[in-house]
Amino acid sequence: MKFSKFSLFLLVGLLLTLLLGACSNGGDDASSDENKDTSNETEGSGDVEQQFNLAASDIIPTMDSSMATDLLAFQALSGTNEGLYRLGENAEIVDGIATDHEVSEDALTWTFTLREDAVWSNGAPVTAHDFVYAWQRALDPDTGSEYGPYMMGGVLKNATAVSSGDMEVDQLGVKADGDYKLVVTLEKPIPYFESLTTFGTYYPLNEKFVEEQGDKYATSSDTLLANGPFKLKDWQSTSDSWSLVKNEDYWDAETVSLEKLAYNVVKDPQVGVDLYEKGKLDRTSLVSELVDVHSADEDYEVSLGTGVYYLKMNQTTSDALANVNIRKAISGAFNKQALVDEILNDGSIVAKGFVPKNFVTMPESGEDFREVSGELSTFDAEAAKESWKKGLEELGKDTVEIEFLSSDSETSKEMGEFIANQLETNLEGLKVTLKQVPFEQRLALDDKMDYQLQFSSWFPDYLDPYTFLNLFITDGGNNMMGYSNPAYDKLLDKTANELALKPVERYEAFLEAEKILFEDAAIAPVYQSASALLVSPKMEGVVENKFGALYDYKWASVAK
């Protein structure tokens, strides 16, 4: 896919969180059972009620794991479903339906041993056949999945050919060896394949149930099955409130303490804070002005995410942006620290490269990749002016006009105006014209490469630097800005092929590739996203994920 749909909708979800607080389009009735204050002990009992009350940014668009493309869907799916493995604390991959696996010497064949005590919520066993059916369904052209071809193409053997209709689904590289062994054949060695198995697109599906439901499948709680820690209750495709309740049939139910996660859609940030202060929400996000009010609160927290926001510079639509010195000037001419401090004010940090901080570590030393790679892009007005002067001389111009494309949300508008002002102030002769459009229109313009300078972002799809750095391969589906460097392409190709089974050398190649990206000033990083939150001290054991669903509640509980 030209853009990771999940990453794009994750961006929407996070922007909604940033701009709208713990958002929703209703369901904020303080008198409803699902919003009741559960901070007190249950009457007549020494135990606290094991329930979290949470806000969602919008309705769940789908509960069909083959069709899910956005944060809201994957968040709900991660609670009610389980794949071969799960993500635990600190992105550790822990047992799910699989208890073990073996990998062939050439790393192409993975044989997973499945547990025999896992069942669906209708009592049917979870088997290897459920994985075969789900993965084939996600790639079947008749299904119309967007994320199936994106997440599985080039990974599972014949996945691309199956998704394009050139091969039958039974030619996909996944087979059941009896009920409890799953044999997966890869297109090539995939160093991050184990982490992919935790992702929602790779969840199993019970074929008999799905086919019996037909078009009604995954349109309501009654037309769904669960094999994970929780079951979805009181949900239809248009619901603005729903619950996840403990799944007593889950194979590891004794580990699950929470009895209920009650969700309501809440769109106004101040409403979210009001509900939180009344004990009717256990977590709410804060926009900039609310951070100023609540940053001294004991329950104020900042959660650093793994999304990176950056400026894309289209070298095909602007002679100026085709010049490396002009790009270097733009990259260094705006004050990123002022932007994160004054506009975002939510704990976001300046991005000094493209692979984010606290995402992956070096194979041998365990050092953070970002720390090892260093500061590849910084604000330096004087150096920017020198590069600008060289660029203008090379172009034979005294002035340059650039159109700057961004979304039209309030925060995006503020950031766009700030960056444009900084660029015009520090780069004499530059005129920046702002073009601020709805999010979907911006994506369409990007898809057609109909822009010059663009404010964009990327969120990871799996736990590996490749999910960021492969965006800029020549003519890649996500490049969309005309950038090309054969040396960069060669390094990325080596990480995906020749060095796939050599982690130390592979990460060294990633470091080298990222440096090339910034020597060319291909992009201008701006910031790494974070969320400012009010979090009730009653919430314990919530796992924050580095990709996929933001939170995992399997190990969470209400503090006693």
mmCIF file of C-alpha atoms in Angstrom, residues 189-511:
data_model
loop_
_atom_site.group_PDB
_atom_site.id
_atom_site.type_symbol
_atom_site.label_atom_id
_atom_site.label_comp_id
_atom_site.label_asym_id
_atom_site.label_seq_id
_atom_site.Cartn_x
_atom_site.Cartn_y
_atom_site.Cartn_z
ATOM 1 C CA PRO A 189 13.638 -14.274 5.981
ATOM 2 C CA ILE A 190 11.714 -11.653 7.956
ATOM 3 C CA PRO A 191 13.621 -10.649 11.111
ATOM 4 C CA TYR A 192 10.522 -9.066 12.656
ATOM 5 C CA PHE A 193 8.040 -11.821 11.741
ATOM 6 C CA GLU A 194 7.508 -12.862 15.355
ATOM 7 C CA SER A 195 6.295 -9.341 16.188
ATOM 8 C CA LEU A 196 3.958 -9.412 13.179
ATOM 9 C CA THR A 197 2.154 -12.412 14.672
ATOM 10 C CA THR A 198 0.929 -10.169 17.510
ATOM 11 C CA PHE A 199 -0.799 -7.803 15.080
ATOM 12 C CA GLY A 200 -4.572 -7.822 14.573
ATOM 13 C CA THR A 201 -4.498 -8.766 10.880
ATOM 14 C CA TYR A 202 -2.879 -12.053 11.917
ATOM 15 C CA TYR A 203 -5.600 -13.017 14.416
ATOM 16 C CA PRO A 204 -7.439 -16.330 13.808
ATOM 17 C CA LEU A 205 -11.087 -16.621 12.740
ATOM 18 C CA ASN A 206 -13.530 -19.485 13.219
ATOM 19 C CA GLU A 207 -14.551 -20.328 9.649
ATOM 20 C CA LYS A 208 -17.848 -22.026 10.508
ATOM 21 C CA PHE A 209 -19.059 -19.088 12.586
ATOM 22 C CA VAL A 210 -17.923 -16.400 10.130
ATOM 23 C CA GLU A 211 -19.556 -18.122 7.165
ATOM 24 C CA GLU A 212 -22.794 -18.733 9.083
ATOM 25 C CA GLN A 213 -23.046 -15.036 9.932
ATOM 26 C CA GLY A 214 -22.432 -13.978 6.337
ATOM 27 C CA ASP A 215 -22.832 -10.218 5.821
ATOM 28 C CA LYS A 216 -23.854 -9.810 9.452
ATOM 29 C CA TYR A 217 -20.479 -11.003 10.727
ATOM 30 C CA ALA A 218 -18.801 -8.508 13.079
ATOM 31 C CA THR A 219 -21.683 -6.007 12.966
ATOM 32 C CA SER A 220 -22.731 -6.522 16.599
ATOM 33 C CA SER A 221 -21.717 -8.291 19.784
ATOM 34 C CA ASP A 222 -24.002 -11.163 18.847
ATOM 35 C CA THR A 223 -22.235 -11.763 15.541
ATOM 36 C CA LEU A 224 -18.742 -11.998 17.029
ATOM 37 C CA LEU A 225 -16.620 -14.588 18.757
ATOM 38 C CA ALA A 226 -13.802 -13.923 21.198
ATOM 39 C CA ASN A 227 -10.726 -15.969 22.009
ATOM 40 C CA GLY A 228 -8.956 -13.279 24.050
ATOM 41 C CA PRO A 229 -9.112 -11.931 27.604
ATOM 42 C CA PHE A 230 -12.409 -10.088 27.108
ATOM 43 C CA LYS A 231 -15.681 -10.283 25.185
ATOM 44 C CA LEU A 232 -17.417 -7.339 23.533
ATOM 45 C CA LYS A 233 -20.827 -6.530 25.011
ATOM 46 C CA ASP A 234 -23.635 -4.135 24.112
ATOM 47 C CA TRP A 235 -22.064 -3.135 20.811
ATOM 48 C CA GLN A 236 -23.425 -2.496 17.347
ATOM 49 C CA SER A 237 -21.642 -0.828 14.440
ATOM 50 C CA THR A 238 -23.101 2.590 15.375
ATOM 51 C CA SER A 239 -22.721 2.322 19.165
ATOM 52 C CA ASP A 240 -21.213 5.244 21.048
ATOM 53 C CA SER A 241 -20.837 3.145 24.184
ATOM 54 C CA TRP A 242 -19.805 -0.466 24.718
ATOM 55 C CA SER A 243 -18.114 -2.740 27.207
ATOM 56 C CA LEU A 244 -15.443 -5.384 27.279
ATOM 57 C CA VAL A 245 -16.237 -7.994 29.927
ATOM 58 C CA LYS A 246 -13.966 -10.726 31.212
ATOM 59 C CA ASN A 247 -13.968 -13.845 29.043
ATOM 60 C CA GLU A 248 -14.196 -16.711 31.514
ATOM 61 C CA ASP A 249 -13.444 -19.178 28.703
ATOM 62 C CA TYR A 250 -10.085 -17.548 27.909
ATOM 63 C CA TRP A 251 -7.236 -20.034 28.376
ATOM 64 C CA ASP A 252 -5.453 -17.676 30.784
ATOM 65 C CA ALA A 253 -8.554 -16.269 32.503
ATOM 66 C CA GLU A 254 -7.011 -16.638 35.955
ATOM 67 C CA THR A 255 -4.447 -13.977 35.008
ATOM 68 C CA VAL A 256 -7.172 -11.466 34.075
ATOM 69 C CA SER A 257 -8.288 -9.375 37.057
ATOM 70 C CA LEU A 258 -10.535 -6.835 35.333
ATOM 71 C CA GLU A 259 -14.192 -7.751 35.075
ATOM 72 C CA LYS A 260 -15.153 -4.872 32.807
ATOM 73 C CA LEU A 261 -13.846 -2.065 30.619
ATOM 74 C CA ALA A 262 -16.682 0.425 30.089
ATOM 75 C CA TYR A 263 -16.213 2.759 27.106
ATOM 76 C CA ASN A 264 -18.062 5.927 26.152
ATOM 77 C CA VAL A 265 -17.328 8.241 23.261
ATOM 78 C CA VAL A 266 -16.438 11.717 24.587
ATOM 79 C CA LYS A 267 -15.495 14.488 22.182
ATOM 80 C CA ASP A 268 -14.986 17.611 24.255
ATOM 81 C CA PRO A 269 -11.650 17.761 26.143
ATOM 82 C CA GLN A 270 -13.125 19.753 28.991
ATOM 83 C CA VAL A 271 -15.976 17.248 29.318
ATOM 84 C CA GLY A 272 -13.368 14.514 29.608
ATOM 85 C CA VAL A 273 -11.637 16.359 32.436
ATOM 86 C CA ASP A 274 -14.950 17.068 34.166
ATOM 87 C CA LEU A 275 -15.915 13.386 34.056
ATOM 88 C CA TYR A 276 -12.469 12.414 35.283
ATOM 89 C CA GLU A 277 -12.650 14.795 38.246
ATOM 90 C CA LYS A 278 -16.050 13.335 39.172
ATOM 91 C CA GLY A 279 -14.555 9.840 39.167
ATOM 92 C CA LYS A 280 -16.561 8.823 36.117
ATOM 93 C CA LEU A 281 -13.505 8.373 33.867
ATOM 94 C CA ASP A 282 -10.258 6.742 34.917
ATOM 95 C CA ARG A 283 -8.075 8.305 32.226
ATOM 96 C CA THR A 284 -8.407 11.351 29.995
ATOM 97 C CA SER A 285 -6.118 13.149 27.563
ATOM 98 C CA LEU A 286 -5.264 16.828 27.835
ATOM 99 C CA VAL A 287 -4.925 19.425 25.120
ATOM 100 C CA SER A 288 -2.349 22.190 25.495
ATOM 101 C CA GLU A 289 -4.401 24.682 27.512
ATOM 102 C CA LEU A 290 -5.555 21.949 29.904
ATOM 103 C CA VAL A 291 -1.954 20.837 30.439
ATOM 104 C CA ASP A 292 -1.208 24.279 31.880
ATOM 105 C CA VAL A 293 -4.031 23.794 34.368
ATOM 106 C CA HIS A 294 -3.301 20.194 35.381
ATOM 107 C CA SER A 295 0.428 19.576 34.918
ATOM 108 C CA ALA A 296 1.024 19.952 38.656
ATOM 109 C CA ASP A 297 -1.657 17.372 39.535
ATOM 110 C CA GLU A 298 -0.415 14.179 41.189
ATOM 111 C CA ASP A 299 -2.122 12.035 38.555
ATOM 112 C CA TYR A 300 -0.697 13.955 35.582
ATOM 113 C CA GLU A 301 1.388 11.721 33.290
ATOM 114 C CA VAL A 302 3.151 12.040 29.968
ATOM 115 C CA SER A 303 3.325 9.018 27.688
ATOM 116 C CA LEU A 304 5.929 9.209 24.915
ATOM 117 C CA GLY A 305 4.686 7.563 21.739
ATOM 118 C CA THR A 306 6.507 6.227 18.696
ATOM 119 C CA GLY A 307 4.949 8.391 15.996
ATOM 120 C CA VAL A 308 7.213 10.834 14.168
ATOM 121 C CA TYR A 309 5.959 14.034 12.510
ATOM 122 C CA TYR A 310 8.067 15.486 9.728
ATOM 123 C CA LEU A 311 8.143 17.689 6.643
ATOM 124 C CA LYS A 312 8.073 15.916 3.292
ATOM 125 C CA MET A 313 9.806 17.805 0.476
ATOM 126 C CA ASN A 314 8.562 16.877 -2.990
ATOM 127 C CA GLN A 315 11.474 17.014 -5.395
ATOM 128 C CA THR A 316 9.263 16.495 -8.459
ATOM 129 C CA THR A 317 7.025 19.570 -8.154
ATOM 130 C CA SER A 318 9.533 22.204 -7.014
ATOM 131 C CA ASP A 319 12.906 23.048 -8.548
ATOM 132 C CA ALA A 320 13.885 24.609 -5.242
ATOM 133 C CA LEU A 321 13.116 21.461 -3.244
ATOM 134 C CA ALA A 322 15.083 19.395 -5.739
ATOM 135 C CA ASN A 323 18.145 21.292 -4.482
ATOM 136 C CA VAL A 324 19.842 19.668 -1.483
ATOM 137 C CA ASN A 325 21.016 22.974 -0.002
ATOM 138 C CA ILE A 326 17.500 24.415 -0.091
ATOM 139 C CA ARG A 327 16.248 21.277 1.686
ATOM 140 C CA LYS A 328 19.016 21.545 4.289
ATOM 141 C CA ALA A 329 18.091 25.170 4.865
ATOM 142 C CA ILE A 330 14.428 24.348 5.410
ATOM 143 C CA SER A 331 15.279 21.471 7.732
ATOM 144 C CA GLY A 332 17.368 23.668 10.011
ATOM 145 C CA ALA A 333 15.508 26.965 9.883
ATOM 146 C CA PHE A 334 12.645 26.436 12.329
ATOM 147 C CA ASN A 335 12.735 26.112 16.102
ATOM 148 C CA LYS A 336 11.372 22.673 16.904
ATOM 149 C CA GLN A 337 11.795 23.043 20.635
ATOM 150 C CA ALA A 338 9.614 26.138 20.656
ATOM 151 C CA LEU A 339 6.994 24.250 18.637
ATOM 152 C CA VAL A 340 6.743 21.330 21.087
ATOM 153 C CA ASP A 341 6.869 23.654 24.112
ATOM 154 C CA GLU A 342 4.533 26.408 23.000
ATOM 155 C CA ILE A 343 2.068 24.736 20.631
ATOM 156 C CA LEU A 344 1.875 21.067 21.637
ATOM 157 C CA ASN A 345 2.785 21.387 25.322
ATOM 158 C CA ASP A 346 2.006 17.692 25.841
ATOM 159 C CA GLY A 347 5.374 16.039 26.417
ATOM 160 C CA SER A 348 6.187 15.564 22.743
ATOM 161 C CA ILE A 349 9.921 15.815 22.072
ATOM 162 C CA VAL A 350 11.992 17.231 19.238
ATOM 163 C CA ALA A 351 12.711 14.599 16.561
ATOM 164 C CA LYS A 352 16.425 14.531 15.791
ATOM 165 C CA GLY A 353 16.228 11.679 13.297
ATOM 166 C CA PHE A 354 13.493 9.497 11.847
ATOM 167 C CA VAL A 355 13.635 6.282 13.891
ATOM 168 C CA PRO A 356 12.085 7.364 17.207
ATOM 169 C CA LYS A 357 13.469 7.263 20.703
ATOM 170 C CA ASN A 358 12.576 4.262 22.913
ATOM 171 C CA PHE A 359 11.499 2.171 19.942
ATOM 172 C CA VAL A 360 14.231 -0.405 19.205
ATOM 173 C CA THR A 361 17.636 -1.194 20.687
ATOM 174 C CA MET A 362 20.913 -2.275 19.135
ATOM 175 C CA PRO A 363 21.263 -6.089 19.027
ATOM 176 C CA GLU A 364 24.447 -6.487 21.090
ATOM 177 C CA SER A 365 24.796 -3.425 23.281
ATOM 178 C CA GLY A 366 21.111 -2.881 24.024
ATOM 179 C CA GLU A 367 21.568 0.855 23.473
ATOM 180 C CA ASP A 368 18.661 2.833 22.119
ATOM 181 C CA PHE A 369 18.889 3.142 18.325
ATOM 182 C CA ARG A 370 18.138 6.857 18.458
ATOM 183 C CA GLU A 371 20.930 7.515 20.933
ATOM 184 C CA VAL A 372 23.442 5.583 18.842
ATOM 185 C CA SER A 373 22.380 7.253 15.587
ATOM 186 C CA GLY A 374 22.598 10.667 17.215
ATOM 187 C CA GLU A 375 21.252 14.110 16.353
ATOM 188 C CA LEU A 376 20.948 14.128 12.581
ATOM 189 C CA SER A 377 18.748 17.204 12.268
ATOM 190 C CA THR A 378 18.732 20.225 14.561
ATOM 191 C CA PHE A 379 17.581 23.849 14.575
ATOM 192 C CA ASP A 380 20.515 26.023 13.473
ATOM 193 C CA ALA A 381 19.401 29.286 11.904
ATOM 194 C CA GLU A 382 22.908 30.433 10.923
ATOM 195 C CA ALA A 383 23.817 27.157 9.217
ATOM 196 C CA ALA A 384 20.416 27.203 7.526
ATOM 197 C CA LYS A 385 21.088 30.686 6.151
ATOM 198 C CA GLU A 386 24.403 29.526 4.708
ATOM 199 C CA SER A 387 22.754 26.537 3.006
ATOM 200 C CA TRP A 388 19.974 28.830 1.741
ATOM 201 C CA LYS A 389 22.481 31.212 0.215
ATOM 202 C CA LYS A 390 24.288 28.353 -1.562
ATOM 203 C CA GLY A 391 20.999 26.938 -2.800
ATOM 204 C CA LEU A 392 19.828 30.244 -4.236
ATOM 205 C CA GLU A 393 23.164 30.694 -6.009
ATOM 206 C CA GLU A 394 22.886 27.206 -7.523
ATOM 207 C CA LEU A 395 19.339 27.951 -8.661
ATOM 208 C CA GLY A 396 20.250 31.410 -9.958
ATOM 209 C CA LYS A 397 17.409 32.947 -7.961
ATOM 210 C CA ASP A 398 16.931 35.596 -5.314
ATOM 211 C CA THR A 399 13.498 34.442 -4.188
ATOM 212 C CA VAL A 400 11.615 31.155 -3.876
ATOM 213 C CA GLU A 401 7.910 30.460 -3.392
ATOM 214 C CA ILE A 402 6.794 27.193 -1.772
ATOM 215 C CA GLU A 403 3.305 25.910 -1.070
ATOM 216 C CA PHE A 404 3.008 24.224 2.345
ATOM 217 C CA LEU A 405 0.325 21.523 2.645
ATOM 218 C CA SER A 406 -1.109 20.436 5.992
ATOM 219 C CA SER A 407 -4.346 19.257 7.558
ATOM 220 C CA ASP A 408 -6.885 21.813 8.736
ATOM 221 C CA SER A 409 -7.214 20.762 12.375
ATOM 222 C CA GLU A 410 -6.580 23.592 14.806
ATOM 223 C CA THR A 411 -3.264 22.185 16.011
ATOM 224 C CA SER A 412 -2.088 21.490 12.455
ATOM 225 C CA LYS A 413 -3.008 25.042 11.488
ATOM 226 C CA GLU A 414 -1.054 26.476 14.407
ATOM 227 C CA MET A 415 1.984 24.363 13.619
ATOM 228 C CA GLY A 416 1.811 25.210 9.933
ATOM 229 C CA GLU A 417 1.640 28.928 10.645
ATOM 230 C CA PHE A 418 4.498 28.678 13.137
ATOM 231 C CA ILE A 419 6.783 26.776 10.751
ATOM 232 C CA ALA A 420 5.938 29.053 7.809
ATOM 233 C CA ASN A 421 6.713 32.145 9.887
ATOM 234 C CA GLN A 422 10.013 30.688 11.078
ATOM 235 C CA LEU A 423 11.058 29.738 7.544
ATOM 236 C CA GLU A 424 10.219 33.149 6.100
ATOM 237 C CA THR A 425 11.948 34.912 9.001
ATOM 238 C CA ASN A 426 15.176 32.938 8.807
ATOM 239 C CA LEU A 427 15.401 32.384 5.044
ATOM 240 C CA GLU A 428 15.426 35.738 3.266
ATOM 241 C CA GLY A 429 13.617 35.636 -0.064
ATOM 242 C CA LEU A 430 11.359 32.695 0.842
ATOM 243 C CA LYS A 431 7.589 33.057 0.553
ATOM 244 C CA VAL A 432 5.495 30.238 2.026
ATOM 245 C CA THR A 433 1.863 29.843 1.016
ATOM 246 C CA LEU A 434 -0.199 27.737 3.398
ATOM 247 C CA LYS A 435 -2.648 25.188 2.000
ATOM 248 C CA GLN A 436 -4.652 23.668 4.844
ATOM 249 C CA VAL A 437 -7.207 21.035 3.866
ATOM 250 C CA PRO A 438 -9.218 18.233 5.518
ATOM 251 C CA PHE A 439 -7.170 15.184 6.467
ATOM 252 C CA GLU A 440 -8.582 12.899 3.785
ATOM 253 C CA GLN A 441 -7.960 15.531 1.097
ATOM 254 C CA ARG A 442 -4.369 15.858 2.250
ATOM 255 C CA LEU A 443 -3.930 12.112 1.866
ATOM 256 C CA ALA A 444 -5.377 12.253 -1.636
ATOM 257 C CA LEU A 445 -3.012 15.073 -2.621
ATOM 258 C CA ASP A 446 -0.088 13.142 -1.194
ATOM 259 C CA ASP A 447 -1.160 10.044 -3.101
ATOM 260 C CA LYS A 448 -1.055 12.053 -6.363
ATOM 261 C CA MET A 449 2.180 13.798 -5.293
ATOM 262 C CA ASP A 450 0.279 17.042 -5.809
ATOM 263 C CA TYR A 451 2.103 19.136 -3.214
ATOM 264 C CA GLN A 452 5.470 20.791 -2.584
ATOM 265 C CA LEU A 453 6.122 20.926 1.164
ATOM 266 C CA GLN A 454 3.908 18.787 3.383
ATOM 267 C CA PHE A 455 3.448 18.222 7.114
ATOM 268 C CA SER A 456 3.210 14.454 7.514
ATOM 269 C CA SER A 457 3.735 11.645 10.027
ATOM 270 C CA TRP A 458 4.480 7.954 10.401
ATOM 271 C CA PHE A 459 3.624 5.443 13.103
ATOM 272 C CA PRO A 460 5.249 1.987 13.173
ATOM 273 C CA ASP A 461 3.505 -1.172 12.019
ATOM 274 C CA TYR A 462 5.982 -3.577 13.612
ATOM 275 C CA LEU A 463 8.994 -3.545 15.888
ATOM 276 C CA ASP A 464 11.854 -2.879 13.494
ATOM 277 C CA PRO A 465 13.632 0.187 11.992
ATOM 278 C CA TYR A 466 12.574 -1.028 8.559
ATOM 279 C CA THR A 467 9.011 0.142 9.213
ATOM 280 C CA PHE A 468 10.338 3.725 9.182
ATOM 281 C CA LEU A 469 13.282 3.647 6.805
ATOM 282 C CA ASN A 470 11.662 1.701 3.966
ATOM 283 C CA LEU A 471 9.418 4.710 3.301
ATOM 284 C CA PHE A 472 12.131 6.351 1.228
ATOM 285 C CA ILE A 473 13.216 3.562 -1.103
ATOM 286 C CA THR A 474 13.241 4.814 -4.707
ATOM 287 C CA ASP A 475 9.752 4.541 -6.224
ATOM 288 C CA GLY A 476 8.499 2.874 -3.053
ATOM 289 C CA GLY A 477 4.795 2.960 -2.411
ATOM 290 C CA ASN A 478 5.234 5.316 0.531
ATOM 291 C CA ASN A 479 7.958 7.560 -0.928
ATOM 292 C CA MET A 480 5.672 9.946 -2.784
ATOM 293 C CA MET A 481 8.214 12.760 -2.907
ATOM 294 C CA GLY A 482 10.629 11.774 -5.668
ATOM 295 C CA TYR A 483 13.558 11.061 -3.363
ATOM 296 C CA SER A 484 16.108 8.611 -4.733
ATOM 297 C CA ASN A 485 19.572 7.550 -3.614
ATOM 298 C CA PRO A 486 21.034 4.260 -4.939
ATOM 299 C CA ALA A 487 23.281 3.906 -1.882
ATOM 300 C CA TYR A 488 20.274 4.234 0.410
ATOM 301 C CA ASP A 489 18.311 1.719 -1.646
ATOM 302 C CA LYS A 490 21.186 -0.760 -1.545
ATOM 303 C CA LEU A 491 21.449 -0.563 2.234
ATOM 304 C CA LEU A 492 17.718 -1.080 2.729
ATOM 305 C CA ASP A 493 17.781 -3.999 0.300
ATOM 306 C CA LYS A 494 20.641 -5.558 2.270
ATOM 307 C CA THR A 495 18.702 -5.256 5.542
ATOM 308 C CA ALA A 496 15.775 -7.071 3.954
ATOM 309 C CA ASN A 497 17.789 -9.805 2.245
ATOM 310 C CA GLU A 498 21.540 -10.348 2.625
ATOM 311 C CA LEU A 499 21.679 -9.210 6.267
ATOM 312 C CA ALA A 500 18.284 -10.530 7.349
ATOM 313 C CA LEU A 501 19.887 -13.160 9.583
ATOM 314 C CA LYS A 502 22.794 -10.981 10.731
ATOM 315 C CA PRO A 503 21.240 -8.611 13.287
ATOM 316 C CA VAL A 504 24.395 -6.714 14.267
ATOM 317 C CA GLU A 505 25.403 -5.948 10.678
ATOM 318 C CA ARG A 506 21.782 -5.283 9.782
ATOM 319 C CA TYR A 507 21.402 -2.570 12.410
ATOM 320 C CA GLU A 508 24.707 -1.020 11.376
ATOM 321 C CA ALA A 509 23.246 -0.779 7.871
ATOM 322 C CA PHE A 510 20.165 0.951 9.288
ATOM 323 C CA LEU A 511 22.380 3.481 11.052
#
